[in-house]
Every structure is written in structure tokens, then in C-alpha cells.
PDB file of C-alpha atoms in Angstrom:
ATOM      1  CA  UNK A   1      17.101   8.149  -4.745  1.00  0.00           C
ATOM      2  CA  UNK A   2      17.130   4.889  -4.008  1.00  0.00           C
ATOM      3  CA  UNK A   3      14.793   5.412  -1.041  1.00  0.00           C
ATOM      4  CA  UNK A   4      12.323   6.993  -3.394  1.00  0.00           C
ATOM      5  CA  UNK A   5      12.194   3.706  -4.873  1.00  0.00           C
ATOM      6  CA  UNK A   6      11.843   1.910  -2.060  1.00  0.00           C
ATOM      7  CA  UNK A   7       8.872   3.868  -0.839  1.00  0.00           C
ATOM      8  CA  UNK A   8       7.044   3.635  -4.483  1.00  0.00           C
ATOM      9  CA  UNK A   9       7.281   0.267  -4.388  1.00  0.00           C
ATOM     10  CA  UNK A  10       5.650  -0.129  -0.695  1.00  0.00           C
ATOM     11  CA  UNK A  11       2.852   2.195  -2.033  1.00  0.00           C
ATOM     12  CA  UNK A  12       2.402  -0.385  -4.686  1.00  0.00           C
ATOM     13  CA  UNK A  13       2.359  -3.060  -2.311  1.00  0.00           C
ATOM     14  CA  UNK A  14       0.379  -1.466   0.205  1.00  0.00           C
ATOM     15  CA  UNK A  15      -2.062   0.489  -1.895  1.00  0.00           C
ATOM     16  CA  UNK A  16      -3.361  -2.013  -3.465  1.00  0.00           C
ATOM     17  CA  UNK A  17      -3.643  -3.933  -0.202  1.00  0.00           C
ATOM     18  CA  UNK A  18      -4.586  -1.602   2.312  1.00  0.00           C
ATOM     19  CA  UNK A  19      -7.624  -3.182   3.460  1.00  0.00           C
ATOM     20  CA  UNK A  20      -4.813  -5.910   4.892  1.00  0.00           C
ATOM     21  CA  UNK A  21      -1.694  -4.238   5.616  1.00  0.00           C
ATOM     22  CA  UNK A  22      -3.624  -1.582   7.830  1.00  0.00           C
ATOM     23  CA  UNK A  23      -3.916  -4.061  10.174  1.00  0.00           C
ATOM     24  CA  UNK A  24      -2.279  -7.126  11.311  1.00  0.00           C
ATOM     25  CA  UNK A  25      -3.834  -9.966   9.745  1.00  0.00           C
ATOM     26  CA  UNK A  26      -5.606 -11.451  12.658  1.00  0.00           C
ATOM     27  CA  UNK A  27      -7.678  -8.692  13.203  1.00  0.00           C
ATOM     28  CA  UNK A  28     -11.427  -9.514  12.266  1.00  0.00           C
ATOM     29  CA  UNK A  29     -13.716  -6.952  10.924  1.00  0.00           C
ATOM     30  CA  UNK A  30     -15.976  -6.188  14.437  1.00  0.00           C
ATOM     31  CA  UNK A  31     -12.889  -4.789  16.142  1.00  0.00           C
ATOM     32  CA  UNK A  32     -12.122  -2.187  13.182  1.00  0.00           C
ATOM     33  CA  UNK A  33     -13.188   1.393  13.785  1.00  0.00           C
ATOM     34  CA  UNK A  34     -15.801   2.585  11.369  1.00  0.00           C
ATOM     35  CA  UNK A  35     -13.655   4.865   9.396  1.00  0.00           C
ATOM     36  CA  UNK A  36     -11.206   1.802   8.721  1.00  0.00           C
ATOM     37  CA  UNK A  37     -14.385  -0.668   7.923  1.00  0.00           C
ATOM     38  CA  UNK A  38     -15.494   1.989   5.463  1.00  0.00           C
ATOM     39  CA  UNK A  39     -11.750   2.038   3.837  1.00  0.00           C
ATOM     40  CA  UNK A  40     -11.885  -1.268   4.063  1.00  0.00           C
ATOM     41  CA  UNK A  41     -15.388  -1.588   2.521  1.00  0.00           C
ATOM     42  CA  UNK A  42     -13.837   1.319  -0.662  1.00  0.00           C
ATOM     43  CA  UNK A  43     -10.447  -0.949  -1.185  1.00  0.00           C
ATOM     44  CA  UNK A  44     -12.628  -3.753  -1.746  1.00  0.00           C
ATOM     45  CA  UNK A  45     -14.939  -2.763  -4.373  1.00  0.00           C
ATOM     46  CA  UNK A  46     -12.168  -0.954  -6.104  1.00  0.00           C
ATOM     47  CA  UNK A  47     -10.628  -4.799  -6.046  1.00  0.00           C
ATOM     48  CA  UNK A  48     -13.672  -5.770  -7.219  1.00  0.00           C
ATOM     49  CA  UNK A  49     -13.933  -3.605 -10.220  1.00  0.00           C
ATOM     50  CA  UNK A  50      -9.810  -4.507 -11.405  1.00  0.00           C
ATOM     51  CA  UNK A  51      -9.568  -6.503 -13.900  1.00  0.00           C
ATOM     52  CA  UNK A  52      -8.359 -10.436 -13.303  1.00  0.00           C
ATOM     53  CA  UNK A  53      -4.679  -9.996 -14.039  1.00  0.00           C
ATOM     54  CA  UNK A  54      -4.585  -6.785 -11.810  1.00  0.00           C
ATOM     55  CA  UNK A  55      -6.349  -8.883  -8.652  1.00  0.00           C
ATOM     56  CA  UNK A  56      -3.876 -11.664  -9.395  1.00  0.00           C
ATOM     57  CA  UNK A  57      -0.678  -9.141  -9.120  1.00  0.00           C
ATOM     58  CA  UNK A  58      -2.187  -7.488  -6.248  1.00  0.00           C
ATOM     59  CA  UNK A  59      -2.895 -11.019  -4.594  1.00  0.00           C
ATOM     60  CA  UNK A  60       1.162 -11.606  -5.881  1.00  0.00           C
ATOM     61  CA  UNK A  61       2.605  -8.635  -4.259  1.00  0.00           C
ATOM     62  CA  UNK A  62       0.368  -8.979  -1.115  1.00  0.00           C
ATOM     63  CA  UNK A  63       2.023 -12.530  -0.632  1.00  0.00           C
ATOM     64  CA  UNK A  64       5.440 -11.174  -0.761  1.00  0.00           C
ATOM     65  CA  UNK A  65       4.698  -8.680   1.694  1.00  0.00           C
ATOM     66  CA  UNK A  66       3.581 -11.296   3.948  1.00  0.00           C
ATOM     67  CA  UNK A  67       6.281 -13.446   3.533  1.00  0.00           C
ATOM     68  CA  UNK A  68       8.170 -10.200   4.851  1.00  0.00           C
ATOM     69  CA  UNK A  69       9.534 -10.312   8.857  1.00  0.00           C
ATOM     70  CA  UNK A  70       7.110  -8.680  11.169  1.00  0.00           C
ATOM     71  CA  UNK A  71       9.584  -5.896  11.596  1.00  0.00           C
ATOM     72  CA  UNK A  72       9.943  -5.343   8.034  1.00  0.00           C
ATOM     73  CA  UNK A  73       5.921  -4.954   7.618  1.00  0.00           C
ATOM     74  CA  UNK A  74       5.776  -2.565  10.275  1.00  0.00           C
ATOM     75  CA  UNK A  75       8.609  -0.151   8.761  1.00  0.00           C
ATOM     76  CA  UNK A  76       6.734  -0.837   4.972  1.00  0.00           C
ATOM     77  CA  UNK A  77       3.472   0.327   6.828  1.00  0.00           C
ATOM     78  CA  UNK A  78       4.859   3.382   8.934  1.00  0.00           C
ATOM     79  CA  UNK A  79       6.630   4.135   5.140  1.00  0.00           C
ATOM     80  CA  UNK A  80       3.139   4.495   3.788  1.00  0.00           C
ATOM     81  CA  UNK A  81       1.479   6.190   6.790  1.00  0.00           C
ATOM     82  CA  UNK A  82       3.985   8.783   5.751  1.00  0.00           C
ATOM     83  CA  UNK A  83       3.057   8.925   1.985  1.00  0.00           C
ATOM     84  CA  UNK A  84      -0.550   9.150   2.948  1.00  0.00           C
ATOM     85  CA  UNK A  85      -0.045  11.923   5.297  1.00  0.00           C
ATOM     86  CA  UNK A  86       2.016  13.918   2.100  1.00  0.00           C
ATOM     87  CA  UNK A  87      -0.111  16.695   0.830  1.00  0.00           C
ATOM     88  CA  UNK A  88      -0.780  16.839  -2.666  1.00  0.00           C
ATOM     89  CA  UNK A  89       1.810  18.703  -3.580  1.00  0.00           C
ATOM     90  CA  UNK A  90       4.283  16.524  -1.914  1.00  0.00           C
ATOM     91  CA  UNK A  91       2.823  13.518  -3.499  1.00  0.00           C
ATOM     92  CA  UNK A  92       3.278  15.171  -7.193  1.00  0.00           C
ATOM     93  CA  UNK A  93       7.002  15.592  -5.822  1.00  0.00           C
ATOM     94  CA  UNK A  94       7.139  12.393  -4.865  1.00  0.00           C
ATOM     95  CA  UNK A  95       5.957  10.763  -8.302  1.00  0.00           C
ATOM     96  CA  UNK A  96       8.347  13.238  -9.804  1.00  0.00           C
ATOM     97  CA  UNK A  97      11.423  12.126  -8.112  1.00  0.00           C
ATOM     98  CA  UNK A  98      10.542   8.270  -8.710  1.00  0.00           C
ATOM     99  CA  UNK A  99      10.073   8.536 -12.543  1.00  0.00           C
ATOM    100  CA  UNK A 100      13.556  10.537 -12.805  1.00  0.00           C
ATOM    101  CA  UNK A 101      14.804   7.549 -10.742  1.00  0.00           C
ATOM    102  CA  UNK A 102      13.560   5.094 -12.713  1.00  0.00           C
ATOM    103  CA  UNK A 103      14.581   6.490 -15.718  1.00  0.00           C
ATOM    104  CA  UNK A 104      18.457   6.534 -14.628  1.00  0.00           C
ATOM    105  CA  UNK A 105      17.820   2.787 -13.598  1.00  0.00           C
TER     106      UNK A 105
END
């Protein structure tokens, strides 16, 4: 269960920063394929459109995934490159298992 956690909370971190965690930082927009500038292009507008207190926890929980060891990002990304492969199904599963978890918390 406690993984379940673990992964909610890196689709917290990562959803709302995908446009970054995709892709190491240094990576400048030219070099990005045109299906990940056009995610990249969606994650910001939806930014755009949160309100200010939801940008500023986003911007929070983005900085302590950077302040993370490379190693650690890369396990935290591969985590969510799972998630996002889940079909729907398995997603509604997933949610599932992480509310009973955090309810016993």
C-alpha cells in the first residue's frame, strides 16, 4: 500500500509538471519532438488557466522534485511512464487503492 502512495504522490508531482519532468531540464524546446511540444504547449495553458495558489503549489512541488538526486527523478519519471501507460480501468483501480490507503493513514 504504501507504494500506492508513493506513486500518487509522483503523479501529483509530475502531472502537474510534465511539461518539465518529461525531459531533463536542459533540454530547449527546438530539440523536442512535435508530439512532446504539443504536450508541452496543453500542460501549459492548463497552468495558465489554474488559479494562483494552484501555480504556486505546482511551482512548490516541482522544486522539491528538483531538489531530488538524478537517480531519484529518473525512477519518479519511469513511475509515471507506468501510470500513463495504465488503461482506464487500471487507473480507476489505482485511485481506488490510494483513497482506501489514505483513509487507514
Amino acid at each position: 500500500m504504501k507504494r500506492v502512495g508513493f506513486i500518487l504522490l509522483l503523479v501529483c508531482v509530475l502531472g502537474g509538471t510534465a511539461v518539465r519532468a518529461q525531459q531533463p531540464p536542459s533540454r530547449p524546446w527546438h530539440e523536442l519532438s512535435p508530439e512532446e511540444q504539443q504536450r508541452a504547449w496543453e500542460n501549459y495553458q492548463r497552468y495558465q488557466q489554474l488559479p494562483e495558489h494552484k501555480q504556486r503549489s505546482l511551482g512548490e512541488r516541482y522544486q522539491r522534485f528538483q531538489a531530488l538526486p538524478p537517480q531519484e527523478q529518473q525512477r519518479l519519471r519511469q513511475n509515471y511512464e507506468t501510470y500513463r501507460g495504465f488503461d482506464p480501468g487500471q487507473k480507476q483501480e489505482f485511485g481506488q487503492k490510494y483513497r482506501r490507503w489514505k483513509s487507514q493513514r
